[in-house]
Coordinates of C-alpha atoms in Angstrom, one line a residue:
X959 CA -2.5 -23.1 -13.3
X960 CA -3.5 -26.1 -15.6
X961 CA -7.5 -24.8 -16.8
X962 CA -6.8 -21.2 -17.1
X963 CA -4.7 -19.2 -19.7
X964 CA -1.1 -18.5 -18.9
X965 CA -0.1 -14.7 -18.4
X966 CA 3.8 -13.9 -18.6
X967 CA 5.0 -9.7 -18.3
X968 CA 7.8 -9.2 -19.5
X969 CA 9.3 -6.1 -18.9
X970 CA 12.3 -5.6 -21.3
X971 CA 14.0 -2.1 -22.8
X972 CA 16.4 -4.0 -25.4
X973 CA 14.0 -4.6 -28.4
X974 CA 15.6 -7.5 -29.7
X975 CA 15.7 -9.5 -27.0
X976 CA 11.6 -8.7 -26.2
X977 CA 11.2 -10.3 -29.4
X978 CA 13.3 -13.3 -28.8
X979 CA 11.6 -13.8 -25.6
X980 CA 8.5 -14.0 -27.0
X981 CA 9.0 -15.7 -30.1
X982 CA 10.8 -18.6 -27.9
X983 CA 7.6 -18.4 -25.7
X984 CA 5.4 -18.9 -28.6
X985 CA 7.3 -21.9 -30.4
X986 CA 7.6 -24.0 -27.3
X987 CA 4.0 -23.3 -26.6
X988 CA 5.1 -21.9 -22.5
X989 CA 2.3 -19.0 -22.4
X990 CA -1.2 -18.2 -23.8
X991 CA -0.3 -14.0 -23.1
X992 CA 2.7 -12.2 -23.1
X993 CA 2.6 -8.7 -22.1
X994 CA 5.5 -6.8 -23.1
X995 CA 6.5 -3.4 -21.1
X996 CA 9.8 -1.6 -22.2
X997 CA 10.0 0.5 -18.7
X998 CA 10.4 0.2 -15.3
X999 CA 7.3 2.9 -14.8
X1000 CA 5.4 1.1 -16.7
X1001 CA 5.7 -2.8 -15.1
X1002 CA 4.7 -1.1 -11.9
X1003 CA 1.7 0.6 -13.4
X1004 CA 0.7 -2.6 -15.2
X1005 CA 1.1 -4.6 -11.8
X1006 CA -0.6 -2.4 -10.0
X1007 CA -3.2 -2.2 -12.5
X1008 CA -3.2 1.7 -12.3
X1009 CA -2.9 4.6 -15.4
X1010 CA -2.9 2.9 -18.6
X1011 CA -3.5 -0.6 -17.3
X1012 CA -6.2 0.1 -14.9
X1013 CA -8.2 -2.4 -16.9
X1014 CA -5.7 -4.6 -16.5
X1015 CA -8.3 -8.2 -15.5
X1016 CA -5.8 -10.5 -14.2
X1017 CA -2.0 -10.1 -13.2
X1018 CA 0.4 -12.5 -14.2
X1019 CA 1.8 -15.9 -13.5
X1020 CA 5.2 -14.9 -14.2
X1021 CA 7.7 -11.6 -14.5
X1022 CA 10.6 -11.6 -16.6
X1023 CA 12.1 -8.6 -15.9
X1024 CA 15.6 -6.8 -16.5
X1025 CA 17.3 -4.8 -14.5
X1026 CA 18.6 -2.3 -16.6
X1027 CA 15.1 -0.5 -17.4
X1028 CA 14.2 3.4 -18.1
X1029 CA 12.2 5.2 -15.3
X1030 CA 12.5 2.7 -12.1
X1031 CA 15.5 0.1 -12.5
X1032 CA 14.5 -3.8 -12.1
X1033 CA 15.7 -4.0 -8.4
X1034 CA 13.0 -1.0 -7.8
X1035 CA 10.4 -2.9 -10.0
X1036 CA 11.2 -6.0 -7.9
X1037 CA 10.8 -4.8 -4.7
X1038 CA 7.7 -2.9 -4.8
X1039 CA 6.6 -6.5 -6.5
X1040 CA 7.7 -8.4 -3.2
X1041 CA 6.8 -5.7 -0.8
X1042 CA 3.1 -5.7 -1.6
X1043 CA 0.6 -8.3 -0.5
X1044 CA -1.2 -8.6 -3.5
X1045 CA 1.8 -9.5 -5.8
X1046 CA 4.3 -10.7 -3.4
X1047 CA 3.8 -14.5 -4.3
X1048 CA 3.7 -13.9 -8.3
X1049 CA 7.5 -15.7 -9.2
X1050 CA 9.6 -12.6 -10.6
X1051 CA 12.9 -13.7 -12.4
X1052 CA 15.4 -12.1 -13.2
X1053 CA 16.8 -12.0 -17.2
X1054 CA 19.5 -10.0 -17.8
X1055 CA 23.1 -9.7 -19.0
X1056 CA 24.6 -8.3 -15.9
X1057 CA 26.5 -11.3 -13.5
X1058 CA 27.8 -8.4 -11.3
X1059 CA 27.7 -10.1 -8.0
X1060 CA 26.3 -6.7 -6.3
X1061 CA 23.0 -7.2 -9.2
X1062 CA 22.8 -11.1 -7.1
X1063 CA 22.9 -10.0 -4.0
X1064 CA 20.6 -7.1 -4.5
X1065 CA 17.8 -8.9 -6.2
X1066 CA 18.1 -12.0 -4.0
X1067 CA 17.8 -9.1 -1.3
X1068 CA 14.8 -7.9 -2.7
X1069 CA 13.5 -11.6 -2.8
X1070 CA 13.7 -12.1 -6.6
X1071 CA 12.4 -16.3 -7.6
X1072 CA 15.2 -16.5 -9.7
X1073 CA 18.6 -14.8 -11.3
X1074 CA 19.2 -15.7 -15.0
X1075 CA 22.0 -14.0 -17.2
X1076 CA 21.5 -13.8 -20.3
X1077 CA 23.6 -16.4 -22.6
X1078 CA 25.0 -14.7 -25.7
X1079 CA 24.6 -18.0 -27.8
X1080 CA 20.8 -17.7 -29.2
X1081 CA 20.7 -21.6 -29.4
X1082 CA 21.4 -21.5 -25.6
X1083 CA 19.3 -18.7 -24.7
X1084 CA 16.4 -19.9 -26.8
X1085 CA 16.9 -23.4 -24.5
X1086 CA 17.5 -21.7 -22.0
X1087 CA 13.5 -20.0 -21.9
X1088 CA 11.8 -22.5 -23.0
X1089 CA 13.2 -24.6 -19.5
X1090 CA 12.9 -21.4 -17.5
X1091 CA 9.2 -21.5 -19.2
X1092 CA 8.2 -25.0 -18.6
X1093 CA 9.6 -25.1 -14.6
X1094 CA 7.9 -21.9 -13.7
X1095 CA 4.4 -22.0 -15.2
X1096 CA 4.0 -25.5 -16.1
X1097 CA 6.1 -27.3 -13.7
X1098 CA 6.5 -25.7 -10.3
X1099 CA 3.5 -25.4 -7.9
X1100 CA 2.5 -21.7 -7.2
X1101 CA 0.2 -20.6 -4.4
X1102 CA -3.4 -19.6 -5.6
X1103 CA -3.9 -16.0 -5.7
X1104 CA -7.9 -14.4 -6.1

């Protein structure tokens, strides 16, 4: 990825915890664009570049996504992620505050990068994003896409 700006989605209903995401994005300098989506409807139509984001130029390096979302749930999100061609190899983690062991399973099912709950502590979860930043779009090798 090292040349080219850095893309992040993150699709996230709770307000607060969008901007917390982001702003711990900004300060550690992880990603040039965050694109913020508060529904599950909406992720899909941005990653499939259709309605509103038909104009949508490039996808993203990385998904953040929860899985308690208005319109489609994360695990619907994810899998029509994984199950198309096109977006199949873009890493999709999981960030949310559910560590229902059903919510794993599924999403590892559904062949999700990575499961992260959500630590109550701010100081933790701001740590916490700027290493799950750093490893997945600075760190870890991704295949090319088009």
């Amino acid at each position: 990825m090292q040349g080219r700006p850095i893309k992040v989605l993150l699709v996230e209903d709770n307000a607060a915890h969008a901007k917390l995401v982001m702003r711990s994005f900004r300060e550690h300098a992880v990603a040039n664009e965050i694109v913020h989506v508060d529904n599950g409807e909406s992720a899909l139509e941005y990653m499939f570049q259709i309605g509103q984001y038909q104009n949508v130029e490039t996808l993203p390096d990385l998904v953040l996504l929860d899985l308690r979302l208005p319109k489609y749930d994360g695990l619907h999100v994810l899998s029509e992620i994984k199950k198309n061609p096109s977006t199949s190899s873009i890493p999709v983690v999981v960030l949310t505050t559910s560590d229902a062991e059903a919510d794993v399973n599924q999403a590892y099912g559904h062949h999700v990068n990575s499961y992260l709950v959500k630590p109550i502590d701010f100081i933790e979860f701001s740590k916490m994003l700027s290493d799950l930043g750093f490893y997945w779009l600075v760190w870890n090798e991704s295949p090319k896409r088009r």
